[in-house]
Tab-separated table of C-alpha atoms in Angstrom:
chain	number	residue	atom	x	y	z
N	875	MET	CA	176.980	114.125	142.077
N	876	SER	CA	174.465	111.991	140.274
N	877	PRO	CA	173.013	113.438	137.002
N	878	GLN	CA	169.846	113.976	138.359
N	879	ARG	CA	170.976	116.264	140.874
N	880	VAL	CA	172.729	118.572	138.425
N	881	PRO	CA	171.142	122.103	138.537
N	882	LEU	CA	169.469	123.276	135.615
N	883	THR	CA	169.971	126.962	136.079
N	884	LEU	CA	173.087	128.978	137.845
N	885	PRO	CA	172.166	129.833	141.402
N	886	ARG	CA	170.621	133.373	141.350
N	887	TRP	CA	173.594	134.136	144.261
N	888	LEU	CA	176.146	133.005	141.986
N	889	LEU	CA	174.984	134.691	138.861
N	890	LEU	CA	174.786	138.026	140.684
N	891	ALA	CA	178.297	137.391	142.348
N	892	SER	CA	179.611	136.855	138.569
N	893	LEU	CA	177.924	139.813	137.107
N	894	PHE	CA	179.498	142.155	140.081
N	895	LEU	CA	182.711	140.650	139.571
N	896	THR	CA	182.636	141.256	135.732
N	897	LEU	CA	181.669	144.849	136.285
N	898	ALA	CA	184.323	145.206	138.741
N	899	ALA	CA	186.964	143.532	136.511
N	900	LEU	CA	185.655	145.907	133.532
N	901	PHE	CA	185.813	149.096	135.256
N	902	GLY	CA	188.590	148.140	137.768
N	903	HIS	CA	191.101	147.544	135.157
N	904	GLN	CA	192.450	151.548	135.165
N	905	TYR	CA	192.877	151.167	138.926
N	906	ILE	CA	195.297	148.217	139.137
N	907	PRO	CA	199.053	149.517	139.806
N	908	LEU	CA	201.151	150.095	136.816
N	909	ARG	CA	204.023	147.812	135.989
N	910	THR	CA	207.175	150.037	136.311
N	911	LEU	CA	210.928	149.719	134.756
N	912	ASN	CA	213.155	152.104	136.592
N	913	LEU	CA	216.124	153.136	134.104
N	914	LEU	CA	217.291	155.974	136.597
N	915	PRO	CA	218.730	156.179	139.087
N	916	ASP	CA	221.061	153.392	137.998
N	917	ALA	CA	224.798	153.933	138.900
N	918	ASP	CA	225.602	151.413	136.062
N	919	ALA	CA	223.919	153.310	133.562
N	920	THR	CA	225.637	154.663	130.606
N	921	ARG	CA	225.218	158.429	130.592
N	922	PHE	CA	226.663	161.082	128.376
N	923	ILE	CA	226.114	164.808	127.860
N	924	TYR	CA	226.391	166.620	124.417
N	925	ALA	CA	226.798	170.080	122.953
N	926	ASP	CA	227.324	171.758	119.534
N	927	SER	CA	230.835	173.093	120.722
N	928	ASP	CA	232.443	170.167	119.054
N	929	ALA	CA	230.739	171.118	115.862
N	930	GLY	CA	231.652	174.609	116.166
N	931	GLY	CA	228.567	175.874	117.751
N	932	GLY	CA	228.268	178.247	120.728
N	933	THR	CA	227.147	175.887	123.352
N	934	ARG	CA	229.416	173.895	125.842
N	935	VAL	CA	228.397	171.264	128.332
N	936	GLU	CA	229.627	170.145	131.579
N	937	TRP	CA	228.722	167.948	134.437
N	938	VAL	CA	227.671	169.633	137.532
N	939	ASP	CA	227.157	166.432	139.579
N	940	PHE	CA	227.659	163.149	137.503
N	941	ASP	CA	226.141	161.065	140.247
N	942	LYS	CA	222.876	163.314	140.212
N	943	ASN	CA	222.641	163.435	136.492
N	944	ALA	CA	223.092	167.129	136.937
N	945	LEU	CA	224.535	169.286	133.869
N	946	ARG	CA	225.336	172.875	132.792
N	947	CYS	CA	224.875	174.011	129.291
N	948	THR	CA	226.406	177.593	128.807
N	949	ARG	CA	225.894	179.605	125.551
N	950	ASP	CA	228.400	181.868	123.936
N	951	ALA	CA	226.405	184.542	122.266
N	952	SER	CA	229.005	185.003	119.400
N	953	LYS	CA	228.231	181.801	118.080
N	954	PRO	CA	225.108	180.073	116.961
N	955	SER	CA	223.338	177.517	119.425
N	956	LEU	CA	222.022	174.202	118.023
N	957	TYR	CA	221.702	171.636	120.915
N	958	CYS	CA	222.943	170.670	124.122
N	959	GLY	CA	221.565	168.024	126.591
N	960	PHE	CA	221.666	164.625	128.157
N	961	ASN	CA	221.501	161.167	126.620
N	962	LEU	CA	220.898	157.768	128.723
N	963	ALA	CA	222.113	154.625	126.685
N	964	LEU	CA	220.006	151.528	127.259
N	965	SER	CA	222.560	149.155	125.950
N	966	ASP	CA	226.345	149.222	124.903
N	967	ASP	CA	225.226	148.308	121.445
N	968	PHE	CA	223.840	151.231	119.213
N	969	THR	CA	221.850	148.573	117.373
N	970	ARG	CA	220.326	146.789	120.228
N	971	GLY	CA	217.957	148.460	122.598
N	972	ILE	CA	214.792	147.249	124.625
N	973	ASN	CA	211.230	146.931	123.432
N	974	ILE	CA	208.970	149.284	125.203
N	975	SER	CA	205.851	148.814	123.077
N	976	ASP	CA	203.779	147.293	126.058
N	977	TYR	CA	204.393	150.415	128.224
N	978	VAL	CA	202.324	153.683	128.130
N	979	GLN	CA	204.116	156.373	129.568
N	980	LEU	CA	207.275	157.625	130.282
N	981	SER	CA	207.916	159.698	133.281
N	982	ILE	CA	210.914	161.734	134.100
N	983	THR	CA	211.724	163.757	137.454
N	984	MET	CA	213.895	166.664	136.625
N	985	VAL	CA	214.679	170.316	137.702
N	986	VAL	CA	215.449	172.777	135.001
N	987	ASN	CA	216.831	176.114	135.684
N	988	SER	CA	216.958	177.788	132.134
N	989	ALA	CA	215.839	180.866	130.583
N	990	ASN	CA	214.594	178.794	127.557
N	991	PRO	CA	210.796	178.403	127.505
N	992	ARG	CA	210.768	174.772	126.116
N	993	LEU	CA	212.889	171.574	126.064
N	994	SER	CA	212.561	168.292	124.079
N	995	ILE	CA	212.443	164.778	125.464
N	996	PHE	CA	213.411	162.331	122.565
N	997	MET	CA	214.167	158.593	122.054
N	998	ARG	CA	216.001	156.650	119.435
N	999	ASN	CA	214.498	153.444	117.853
N	1000	TYR	CA	216.934	151.399	115.680
N	1001	ASN	CA	215.308	149.530	112.759
N	1002	PRO	CA	217.300	147.763	110.107
N	1003	ALA	CA	214.791	148.745	107.465
N	1004	TYR	CA	215.977	152.442	107.923
N	1005	SER	CA	218.805	152.428	109.984
N	1006	THR	CA	222.608	151.621	109.714
N	1007	PRO	CA	225.292	151.066	112.307
N	1008	GLU	CA	227.525	153.590	110.553
N	1009	ASP	CA	224.969	156.586	110.854
N	1010	GLY	CA	223.971	157.286	114.417
N	1011	ASN	CA	221.388	159.584	113.101
N	1012	SER	CA	219.726	156.865	111.044
N	1013	ALA	CA	217.993	155.617	114.025
N	1014	GLN	CA	214.344	156.906	114.287
N	1015	TYR	CA	214.288	160.235	116.337
N	1016	ILE	CA	210.861	160.577	118.313
N	1017	MET	CA	210.499	163.424	120.211
N	1018	PHE	CA	208.166	165.458	122.537
N	1019	ASN	CA	208.658	169.103	123.326
N	1020	VAL	CA	207.413	170.415	126.448
N	1021	ARG	CA	207.348	173.662	128.362
N	1022	ALA	CA	209.761	173.915	131.357
N	1023	GLU	CA	206.852	175.454	133.436
N	1024	ASP	CA	204.931	172.085	132.770
N	1025	ILE	CA	207.502	170.136	134.818
N	1026	ALA	CA	206.365	170.291	138.317
N	1027	PRO	CA	208.827	168.419	138.980
N	1028	GLU	CA	207.564	164.986	137.118
N	1029	LEU	CA	206.827	165.116	133.762
N	1030	VAL	CA	204.619	162.060	132.383
N	1031	ILE	CA	204.469	161.911	128.795
N	1032	GLY	CA	202.138	159.248	127.051
N	1033	LEU	CA	203.960	157.210	124.420
N	1034	ASP	CA	201.428	157.936	122.128
N	1035	GLU	CA	202.109	161.935	122.363
N	1036	PHE	CA	205.576	161.468	120.707
N	1037	ARG	CA	206.203	162.121	117.126
N	1038	VAL	CA	208.747	161.700	114.555
N	1039	ALA	CA	210.993	164.659	114.257
N	1040	ASP	CA	210.284	166.505	110.533
N	1041	TRP	CA	213.979	167.214	110.308
N	1042	TRP	CA	214.650	163.157	110.526
N	1043	LEU	CA	211.784	162.470	108.036
N	1044	GLU	CA	213.108	165.101	105.746
N	1045	ALA	CA	216.630	163.907	105.958
N	1046	ARG	CA	215.509	160.424	104.920
N	1047	ASP	CA	213.473	158.655	102.400
N	1048	VAL	CA	211.466	156.155	104.348
N	1049	GLN	CA	208.595	154.262	103.621
N	1050	ARG	CA	205.063	155.625	104.769
N	1051	GLU	CA	204.806	152.607	107.547
N	1052	TYR	CA	208.008	153.793	109.099
N	1053	THR	CA	206.873	157.497	109.561
N	1054	LYS	CA	205.011	156.614	112.653
N	1055	PRO	CA	206.752	156.257	116.129
N	1056	GLU	CA	208.220	152.900	116.578
N	1057	PHE	CA	208.834	151.714	120.190
N	1058	ASN	CA	210.113	148.137	119.752
N	1059	ASN	CA	213.907	148.714	119.857
N	1060	ILE	CA	214.770	152.000	121.830
N	1061	THR	CA	218.381	152.373	122.222
N	1062	LEU	CA	218.654	155.808	123.901
N	1063	ILE	CA	216.423	158.272	125.796
N	1064	GLY	CA	217.544	161.679	126.686
N	1065	ALA	CA	216.423	165.462	127.031
N	1066	ASN	CA	217.640	168.315	124.886
N	1067	LEU	CA	217.403	171.864	125.948
N	1068	GLY	CA	216.947	173.095	122.829
N	1069	SER	CA	218.357	175.272	119.942
N	1070	ASP	CA	219.157	178.935	120.242
N	1071	LEU	CA	219.451	179.036	123.663
N	1072	PRO	CA	219.673	182.598	125.484
N	1073	ALA	CA	223.211	183.634	126.337
N	1074	GLY	CA	224.557	182.467	129.831
N	1075	ASP	CA	224.171	179.209	131.746
N	1076	HIS	CA	221.132	176.679	131.673
N	1077	GLU	CA	221.114	173.804	134.364
N	1078	LEU	CA	219.165	170.575	134.113
N	1079	GLU	CA	219.167	167.822	136.818
N	1080	ILE	CA	217.567	164.312	136.140
N	1081	SER	CA	216.927	162.457	139.190
N	1082	GLN	CA	214.596	159.639	137.904
N	1083	ILE	CA	213.526	158.228	134.455
N	1084	ARG	CA	211.149	155.130	134.401
N	1085	LEU	CA	208.440	153.445	131.984
N	1086	GLN	CA	205.085	152.509	133.032
N	1087	GLY	CA	202.478	150.393	131.697
N	1088	PRO	CA	199.802	147.923	132.539
N	1089	TRP	CA	200.629	144.322	133.511
N	1090	ILE	CA	197.897	143.386	130.910
N	1091	SER	CA	196.636	145.609	128.113
N	1092	ALA	CA	192.865	146.857	128.387
N	1093	GLU	CA	192.320	145.000	125.008
N	1094	LEU	CA	193.763	141.777	126.311
N	1095	TRP	CA	192.151	142.165	129.817
N	1096	TYR	CA	188.655	142.569	128.175
N	1097	GLN	CA	189.394	139.550	125.988
N	1098	LEU	CA	190.042	137.718	128.989
N	1099	VAL	CA	186.850	138.574	130.753
N	1100	ILE	CA	184.746	137.770	127.607
N	1101	GLY	CA	186.864	134.472	127.236
N	1102	ILE	CA	186.030	133.478	130.738
N	1103	TRP	CA	182.462	134.123	130.261
N	1104	LEU	CA	182.433	132.030	126.880
N	1105	VAL	CA	184.283	129.099	128.679
N	1106	ILE	CA	181.743	129.465	131.647
N	1107	GLY	CA	179.007	129.513	129.301
N	1108	PHE	CA	180.110	126.811	127.216
N	1109	GLY	CA	181.024	124.650	130.263
N	1110	PHE	CA	177.419	125.446	131.513
N	1111	VAL	CA	175.882	124.525	127.996
N	1112	LEU	CA	178.163	121.343	128.164
N	1113	LEU	CA	176.896	120.678	131.766
N	1114	GLN	CA	173.362	121.012	130.755
N	1115	SER	CA	173.748	118.832	127.462
N	1116	ALA	CA	175.414	116.075	129.528
N	1117	TYR	CA	172.440	116.373	131.907
N	1118	TYR	CA	169.969	116.122	129.330
N	1119	ALA	CA	171.727	113.373	127.897
N	1120	SER	CA	171.808	111.726	131.148
N	1121	GLN	CA	168.186	112.442	131.496
N	1122	ALA	CA	167.182	111.322	128.000
N	1123	LYS	CA	169.229	107.966	128.510
N	1124	GLY	CA	167.542	107.567	131.727
N	1125	SER	CA	164.348	108.299	130.153
N	1126	GLU	CA	165.039	105.806	127.534
N	1127	ARG	CA	165.925	103.031	130.018
N	1128	ARG	CA	162.884	103.860	131.887
N	1129	TYR	CA	161.093	103.647	128.682
N	1130	GLN	CA	162.534	100.280	127.827
N	1131	TRP	CA	161.834	98.950	131.262
N	1132	LEU	CA	158.375	100.050	131.352
N	1133	LYS	CA	158.051	98.665	127.878
N	1134	SER	CA	159.399	95.291	129.129
N	1135	ARG	CA	157.157	95.595	132.087
N	1136	HIS	CA	154.329	96.295	130.192
N	1137	GLN	CA	155.007	93.234	128.110
N	1138	GLN	CA	155.356	91.250	131.076
N	1139	LEU	CA	152.128	92.332	132.764
N	1140	ARG	CA	150.411	91.873	129.483
N	1141	TYR	CA	151.778	88.415	129.097
N	1142	GLN	CA	150.790	87.646	132.798
N	1143	ALA	CA	147.240	89.132	132.375
N	1144	GLU	CA	146.954	87.004	129.364
N	1145	ASN	CA	148.174	84.192	131.282
N	1146	LEU	CA	145.801	84.869	134.209
N	1147	LYS	CA	142.882	85.476	131.675
N	1148	ASP	CA	143.903	82.009	130.120
N	1149	MET	CA	144.102	80.538	133.531
N	1150	ALA	CA	140.709	82.235	134.425
N	1151	GLN	CA	139.149	80.634	131.481
N	1152	ARG	CA	140.930	77.188	131.219
N	1153	ASP	CA	140.866	74.075	133.162
N	1154	LYS	CA	143.932	73.714	135.091
N	1155	LEU	CA	144.200	69.867	134.782
N	1156	THR	CA	143.503	69.395	131.323
N	1157	GLY	CA	144.285	72.735	129.543
N	1158	LEU	CA	140.828	73.026	127.842
N	1159	LEU	CA	138.199	75.704	128.264
N	1160	ASN	CA	136.379	75.734	131.442
N	1161	ARG	CA	132.676	76.555	131.906
N	1162	HIS	CA	133.611	80.617	132.276
N	1163	GLY	CA	136.000	80.220	128.976
N	1164	LEU	CA	133.425	78.437	127.088
N	1165	GLU	CA	130.973	81.125	128.050
N	1166	LEU	CA	133.077	83.659	126.937
N	1167	SER	CA	133.959	82.037	123.687
N	1168	LEU	CA	130.136	81.607	122.905
N	1169	GLU	CA	129.698	85.196	123.104
N	1170	GLY	CA	131.636	85.936	119.905
N	1171	LEU	CA	129.563	83.077	118.075
N	1172	VAL	CA	127.351	84.335	115.506
N	1173	ARG	CA	123.776	82.744	115.896
N	1174	ASP	CA	121.708	83.638	112.987
N	1175	GLY	CA	120.563	80.187	111.752
N	1176	ALA	CA	122.944	80.641	108.443
N	1177	VAL	CA	125.642	78.458	110.020
N	1178	PRO	CA	124.571	75.124	111.846
N	1179	VAL	CA	126.040	74.560	115.059
N	1180	ALA	CA	126.197	71.134	117.186
N	1181	ILE	CA	126.400	70.726	120.988
N	1182	LEU	CA	128.085	67.366	122.031
N	1183	LEU	CA	127.977	66.527	125.853
N	1184	LEU	CA	130.223	63.771	126.951
N	1185	ASP	CA	130.668	61.835	130.183
N	1186	ILE	CA	133.100	59.316	131.158
N	1187	ASP	CA	131.412	55.926	132.143
N	1188	HIS	CA	131.913	54.834	135.633
N	1189	PHE	CA	134.411	57.455	136.435
N	1190	LYS	CA	134.032	57.020	140.227
N	1191	ARG	CA	134.980	53.506	139.990
N	1192	ILE	CA	138.089	54.384	138.177
N	1193	ASN	CA	139.051	56.805	141.154
N	1194	ASP	CA	138.102	54.369	143.847
N	1195	ARG	CA	139.765	51.323	142.233
N	1196	ARG	CA	142.602	52.770	140.395
N	1197	GLY	CA	143.361	56.012	142.621
N	1198	HIS	CA	142.818	59.822	141.958
N	1199	ASP	CA	146.195	60.179	140.186
N	1200	GLN	CA	145.106	57.623	137.620
N	1201	GLY	CA	141.738	59.316	137.188
N	1202	ASP	CA	143.549	62.527	136.379
N	1203	LYS	CA	145.470	60.928	133.781
N	1204	VAL	CA	142.424	59.533	132.165
N	1205	LEU	CA	140.942	62.908	132.140
N	1206	ILE	CA	144.257	64.354	130.521
N	1207	GLN	CA	143.964	61.823	127.864
N	1208	VAL	CA	140.336	62.118	127.175
N	1209	ALA	CA	140.799	65.866	126.792
N	1210	THR	CA	143.768	65.155	124.539
N	1211	THR	CA	141.793	62.979	122.302
N	1212	LEU	CA	138.743	65.362	122.032
N	1213	THR	CA	141.294	68.235	121.067
N	1214	GLU	CA	142.926	65.838	118.300
N	1215	ASN	CA	139.582	64.823	116.861
N	1216	THR	CA	137.989	68.222	116.362
N	1217	ARG	CA	138.829	71.363	114.281
N	1218	SER	CA	140.990	74.136	115.565
N	1219	GLY	CA	137.931	76.458	115.391
N	1220	ASP	CA	135.891	74.067	117.562
N	1221	LEU	CA	135.129	74.674	121.182
N	1222	VAL	CA	136.158	71.901	123.533
N	1223	ALA	CA	135.784	72.359	127.399
N	1224	ARG	CA	135.719	70.307	130.459
N	1225	TRP	CA	132.225	71.123	131.933
N	1226	GLY	CA	132.925	69.889	135.256
N	1227	GLY	CA	133.975	66.738	136.743
N	1228	GLU	CA	134.136	63.984	134.131
N	1229	GLU	CA	131.977	65.665	131.814
N	1230	PHE	CA	133.094	67.380	128.465
N	1231	LEU	CA	131.297	69.726	126.283
N	1232	VAL	CA	132.212	70.209	122.572
N	1233	VAL	CA	130.701	73.023	120.388
N	1234	VAL	CA	131.220	72.497	116.673
N	1235	GLU	CA	130.343	75.163	114.061
N	1236	ASN	CA	129.412	74.644	110.363
N	1237	ILE	CA	128.403	71.090	110.783
N	1238	GLU	CA	125.295	69.621	108.929
N	1239	PRO	CA	122.917	67.583	110.922
N	1240	ARG	CA	123.472	64.237	109.266
N	1241	GLU	CA	127.224	64.824	110.391
N	1242	ILE	CA	126.573	65.117	114.036
N	1243	TYR	CA	126.155	61.550	114.678
N	1244	GLY	CA	129.298	60.543	113.025
N	1245	LEU	CA	131.420	62.927	114.922
N	1246	ALA	CA	130.087	62.123	118.153
N	1247	GLU	CA	130.785	58.189	117.204
N	1248	LYS	CA	134.450	59.146	116.171
N	1249	ILE	CA	135.158	60.626	119.166
N	1250	ARG	CA	133.256	57.986	121.420
N	1251	THR	CA	135.386	55.257	119.347
N	1252	ARG	CA	138.575	56.741	119.809
N	1253	ILE	CA	138.379	57.372	123.384
N	1254	PHE	CA	137.231	53.641	124.030
N	1255	ALA	CA	140.396	52.490	121.811
N	1256	GLN	CA	142.885	54.293	123.742
N	1257	GLU	CA	145.258	52.732	126.204
N	1258	TYR	CA	145.388	54.303	129.617
N	1259	GLY	CA	148.867	53.335	130.948
N	1260	ALA	CA	150.629	50.013	131.543
N	1261	THR	CA	148.107	48.954	134.425
N	1262	HIS	CA	146.886	45.411	135.096
N	1263	PRO	CA	144.038	44.552	134.562
N	1264	PRO	CA	144.277	46.713	131.650
N	1265	LEU	CA	142.100	50.100	132.233
N	1266	VAL	CA	139.257	50.353	129.736
N	1267	VAL	CA	137.453	53.852	129.256
N	1268	SER	CA	134.302	54.465	127.752
N	1269	THR	CA	132.197	57.541	127.367
N	1270	SER	CA	128.266	58.203	126.773
N	1271	VAL	CA	127.318	61.017	124.172
N	1272	GLY	CA	124.258	63.254	123.974
N	1273	ALA	CA	124.413	65.557	120.987
N	1274	VAL	CA	121.858	68.061	119.459
N	1275	GLN	CA	121.670	70.789	117.051
N	1276	TRP	CA	121.636	74.099	118.067
N	1277	ARG	CA	118.452	75.451	116.889
N	1278	PRO	CA	118.508	79.264	116.242
N	1279	ASP	CA	115.104	79.719	118.311
N	1280	GLU	CA	116.730	78.478	121.370
N	1281	THR	CA	119.500	79.861	124.191
N	1282	PHE	CA	122.428	77.680	124.618
N	1283	GLU	CA	121.072	76.606	127.865
N	1284	GLN	CA	118.153	75.271	126.241
N	1285	SER	CA	120.399	73.391	123.882
N	1286	LEU	CA	122.573	72.153	126.481
N	1287	GLN	CA	119.398	70.832	128.379
N	1288	ARG	CA	118.513	68.538	125.439
N	1289	ALA	CA	121.941	67.310	125.058
N	1290	ASP	CA	122.041	66.500	128.809
N	1291	GLU	CA	118.631	64.815	128.540
N	1292	LEU	CA	120.093	62.613	125.613
N	1293	LEU	CA	123.300	61.795	127.505
N	1294	TYR	CA	121.183	60.519	130.073
N	1295	LYS	CA	119.258	58.162	127.852
N	1296	ALA	CA	122.805	57.174	126.597
N	1297	LYS	CA	123.269	55.934	130.098
N	1298	GLU	CA	120.039	54.331	130.108
N	1299	LEU	CA	120.943	52.147	126.940
N	1300	GLY	CA	123.805	50.839	128.766
N	1301	ARG	CA	126.648	53.423	128.323
N	1302	ASN	CA	129.238	53.602	125.620
N	1303	CYS	CA	126.952	54.924	122.928
N	1304	SER	CA	126.022	58.173	121.314
N	1305	VAL	CA	122.359	59.380	121.247
N	1306	ILE	CA	121.462	62.418	119.147
N	1307	ASP	CA	118.199	64.501	118.482
N	1308	GLN	CA	118.385	63.770	114.608
N	1309	PRO	CA	117.397	60.430	112.773
N	1310	ARG	CA	120.553	58.258	112.644
N	1311	PRO	CA	122.320	57.761	109.057
N	1312	ASP	CA	122.115	54.040	107.971
């Protein structure tokens, strides 16, 4: 896609679709199926039952059906009852368990047949900061007490509902940071029918234990949604920046092209203007160019101005006898001589055919004749190519002072009359309207 076609804004349908998907992601996280870790049933799982009869208590325990994790606790009323229950070991090493921190709930499916109104679900977490391999009770005891009637038949416990047992905290001097439940190294999960059981039998059958949690935490999920928007927004900003940079670069190129084109056009315009005001053959001003140049001439009488009108003698004869190419060369050389013998501020023009016109500012009347003769003699002294017989070129000059009270045309008319008089005097001479200096 070319830079010029990159959209400046997101399409409305894409923006609406993105917002809808974002809302769906924000509110739909809770409906994503939970990740499940099944601990039971598992024929290879390490399971054992325990009771206080081994310590002299009044409760003994036996398997009713090992495969179904069914057990029976029997209380002897003559002795005190402290504990009786079921344990599921999560590893063969008491010090190494599993990290269940990424899960959010523990689900247990069981059937309880007991006169005791409550039972305890517990877990053990081993941490070298407070646990030792020699003491099985040193692992943190995390528990949750539940009424037997609330098990119907699945019990779901949030991990945030567990608390550290008071008796475990009282028996150990642990730092404050370890007084909260830890789940990063759970070695054992169990069910305890409780202390002081009523006399008689109490049965418990556990058919399923599983941990459940999201595939991705809500916090991380929302961070990802925000991150995706940030990436999209940043990418769009980069895209816009690249677009505008491309546009700016293109504008700069177009500006430079237009600037160059403007310079070319101005140069061409100047050339056309110059061509319109100059004689193509000699490069001198033409009539139009001279007339435009005269518009800037200040005519207040304070600065004297002279007008010299020159005509090449017998120019038609040169064309007829030597050819028009030679005639053009003569015109060019005469123009060059005029330019070389006048000042840069003087106006020199080819007035038409073989006639030339020179307008000179700031020249005294007594100097006009000297200038006319200087130009005439320089033209007459030139060599005009290696021709045989040699080509001799002369000019006749009529020169006047431009009076403040007359127009250019009027002064030019007087110069033309004096030029005609020079022709009558035999050509190759200068005639002025002022007394000739001695």
